[in-house]
PDB file of C-alpha atoms in Angstrom:
ATOM      1  CA  UNK Y   1      44.934  20.297 -32.661  1.00 63.00           C
ATOM      2  CA  UNK Y   2      48.216  20.532 -34.583  1.00 80.00           C
ATOM      3  CA  UNK Y   3      49.045  24.043 -35.625  1.00 83.00           C
ATOM      4  CA  UNK Y   4      49.514  24.892 -39.384  1.00 81.00           C
ATOM      5  CA  UNK Y   5      47.724  21.891 -40.936  1.00 83.00           C
ATOM      6  CA  UNK Y   6      44.726  23.713 -42.193  1.00 77.00           C
ATOM      7  CA  UNK Y   7      44.781  26.080 -45.203  1.00 85.00           C
ATOM      8  CA  UNK Y   8      44.616  29.888 -44.515  1.00 84.00           C
ATOM      9  CA  UNK Y   9      41.024  30.135 -46.028  1.00 85.00           C
ATOM     10  CA  UNK Y  10      39.531  27.445 -43.833  1.00 89.00           C
ATOM     11  CA  UNK Y  11      36.481  29.170 -42.375  1.00 90.00           C
ATOM     12  CA  UNK Y  12      32.836  28.662 -41.476  1.00 92.00           C
ATOM     13  CA  UNK Y  13      30.660  28.448 -44.444  1.00 93.00           C
ATOM     14  CA  UNK Y  14      26.842  27.915 -44.951  1.00 93.00           C
ATOM     15  CA  UNK Y  15      25.755  25.437 -47.455  1.00 93.00           C
ATOM     16  CA  UNK Y  16      22.237  25.954 -48.924  1.00 91.00           C
ATOM     17  CA  UNK Y  17      20.284  23.112 -50.358  1.00 88.00           C
ATOM     18  CA  UNK Y  18      18.550  24.758 -53.435  1.00 85.00           C
ATOM     19  CA  UNK Y  19      15.819  22.085 -53.768  1.00 82.00           C
ATOM     20  CA  UNK Y  20      14.239  22.778 -50.368  1.00 85.00           C
ATOM     21  CA  UNK Y  21      16.092  25.853 -48.928  1.00 83.00           C
ATOM     22  CA  UNK Y  22      17.641  24.081 -45.991  1.00 86.00           C
ATOM     23  CA  UNK Y  23      20.862  25.516 -44.656  1.00 91.00           C
ATOM     24  CA  UNK Y  24      23.642  24.137 -42.479  1.00 89.00           C
ATOM     25  CA  UNK Y  25      26.938  25.603 -41.228  1.00 93.00           C
ATOM     26  CA  UNK Y  26      30.275  23.837 -41.408  1.00 90.00           C
ATOM     27  CA  UNK Y  27      33.843  24.783 -42.121  1.00 91.00           C
ATOM     28  CA  UNK Y  28      35.189  24.648 -45.678  1.00 91.00           C
ATOM     29  CA  UNK Y  29      37.695  26.263 -48.100  1.00 91.00           C
ATOM     30  CA  UNK Y  30      35.115  26.498 -50.825  1.00 89.00           C
ATOM     31  CA  UNK Y  31      35.330  29.723 -52.740  1.00 90.00           C
ATOM     32  CA  UNK Y  32      32.351  31.842 -53.022  1.00 90.00           C
ATOM     33  CA  UNK Y  33      31.443  35.604 -53.313  1.00 92.00           C
ATOM     34  CA  UNK Y  34      27.940  35.420 -51.960  1.00 91.00           C
ATOM     35  CA  UNK Y  35      26.888  35.828 -48.256  1.00 91.00           C
ATOM     36  CA  UNK Y  36      23.903  34.915 -46.302  1.00 90.00           C
ATOM     37  CA  UNK Y  37      22.510  35.842 -42.843  1.00 92.00           C
ATOM     38  CA  UNK Y  38      22.432  32.597 -40.631  1.00 91.00           C
ATOM     39  CA  UNK Y  39      21.687  32.492 -36.955  1.00 91.00           C
ATOM     40  CA  UNK Y  40      22.438  36.218 -36.548  1.00 92.00           C
ATOM     41  CA  UNK Y  41      25.782  36.225 -38.262  1.00 91.00           C
ATOM     42  CA  UNK Y  42      26.827  36.787 -41.887  1.00 94.00           C
ATOM     43  CA  UNK Y  43      28.626  33.934 -43.474  1.00 93.00           C
ATOM     44  CA  UNK Y  44      29.751  33.042 -47.076  1.00 93.00           C
ATOM     45  CA  UNK Y  45      27.148  30.709 -48.699  1.00 93.00           C
ATOM     46  CA  UNK Y  46      27.748  27.740 -51.143  1.00 91.00           C
ATOM     47  CA  UNK Y  47      24.682  26.622 -53.052  1.00 89.00           C
ATOM     48  CA  UNK Y  48      24.273  22.713 -53.509  1.00 85.00           C
ATOM     49  CA  UNK Y  49      21.740  21.003 -55.708  1.00 82.00           C
ATOM     50  CA  UNK Y  50      21.036  18.315 -53.166  1.00 80.00           C
ATOM     51  CA  UNK Y  51      21.847  17.392 -49.547  1.00 79.00           C
ATOM     52  CA  UNK Y  52      20.878  14.876 -46.956  1.00 72.00           C
ATOM     53  CA  UNK Y  53      17.613  16.667 -46.204  1.00 76.00           C
ATOM     54  CA  UNK Y  54      16.373  16.376 -49.876  1.00 74.00           C
ATOM     55  CA  UNK Y  55      18.055  13.142 -51.136  1.00 68.00           C
ATOM     56  CA  UNK Y  56      15.556  10.278 -51.525  1.00 64.00           C
ATOM     57  CA  UNK Y  57      17.834   7.817 -49.825  1.00 65.00           C
ATOM     58  CA  UNK Y  58      18.030   9.860 -46.546  1.00 61.00           C
ATOM     59  CA  UNK Y  59      14.414  11.015 -46.630  1.00 64.00           C
ATOM     60  CA  UNK Y  60      12.966   7.503 -47.081  1.00 66.00           C
ATOM     61  CA  UNK Y  61      11.355   8.231 -50.365  1.00 67.00           C
ATOM     62  CA  UNK Y  62      13.514   5.935 -52.439  1.00 60.00           C
ATOM     63  CA  UNK Y  63      11.955   3.119 -54.364  1.00 59.00           C
ATOM     64  CA  UNK Y  64      13.637  -0.313 -54.883  1.00 58.00           C
ATOM     65  CA  UNK Y  65      13.866  -1.662 -58.321  1.00 62.00           C
ATOM     66  CA  UNK Y  66      12.499  -5.240 -58.802  1.00 63.00           C
ATOM     67  CA  UNK Y  67      15.007  -6.527 -61.267  1.00 65.00           C
ATOM     68  CA  UNK Y  68      14.297 -10.279 -60.449  1.00 67.00           C
ATOM     69  CA  UNK Y  69      10.574  -9.662 -61.258  1.00 73.00           C
ATOM     70  CA  UNK Y  70      11.477  -7.996 -64.514  1.00 76.00           C
ATOM     71  CA  UNK Y  71      13.708 -10.922 -65.635  1.00 74.00           C
ATOM     72  CA  UNK Y  72      11.092 -13.417 -64.698  1.00 77.00           C
ATOM     73  CA  UNK Y  73       8.497 -11.477 -66.603  1.00 79.00           C
ATOM     74  CA  UNK Y  74      10.750 -11.269 -69.639  1.00 80.00           C
ATOM     75  CA  UNK Y  75      11.505 -15.048 -69.477  1.00 78.00           C
ATOM     76  CA  UNK Y  76       7.764 -15.957 -69.210  1.00 81.00           C
ATOM     77  CA  UNK Y  77       7.056 -13.873 -72.330  1.00 81.00           C
ATOM     78  CA  UNK Y  78      10.005 -14.430 -74.593  1.00 83.00           C
ATOM     79  CA  UNK Y  79      12.013 -17.399 -73.071  1.00 78.00           C
ATOM     80  CA  UNK Y  80       9.941 -19.975 -74.847  1.00 73.00           C
ATOM     81  CA  UNK Y  81      10.706 -18.637 -78.263  1.00 70.00           C
ATOM     82  CA  UNK Y  82      13.423 -20.626 -80.134  1.00 64.00           C
ATOM     83  CA  UNK Y  83      15.201 -19.710 -83.430  1.00 58.00           C
TER      84      UNK Y  83
END
């Protein structure tokens, strides 16, 4: 890898999902004052609200919105009314 292209504070950081407590380690320049013990080492921790382990799209718990059914139902109720 080319030398000198990363910032000085590019270091391993743990990201913690606050909705389910899952943690993962990656490199980042995110600023934080908190630390956490992860796999026997102490790392800075960044708290996130949602990650791929809790997001409905990735967990398969997302629901599809039936917009065509809604339009058909609206038209069947109110489409026949004329001014």
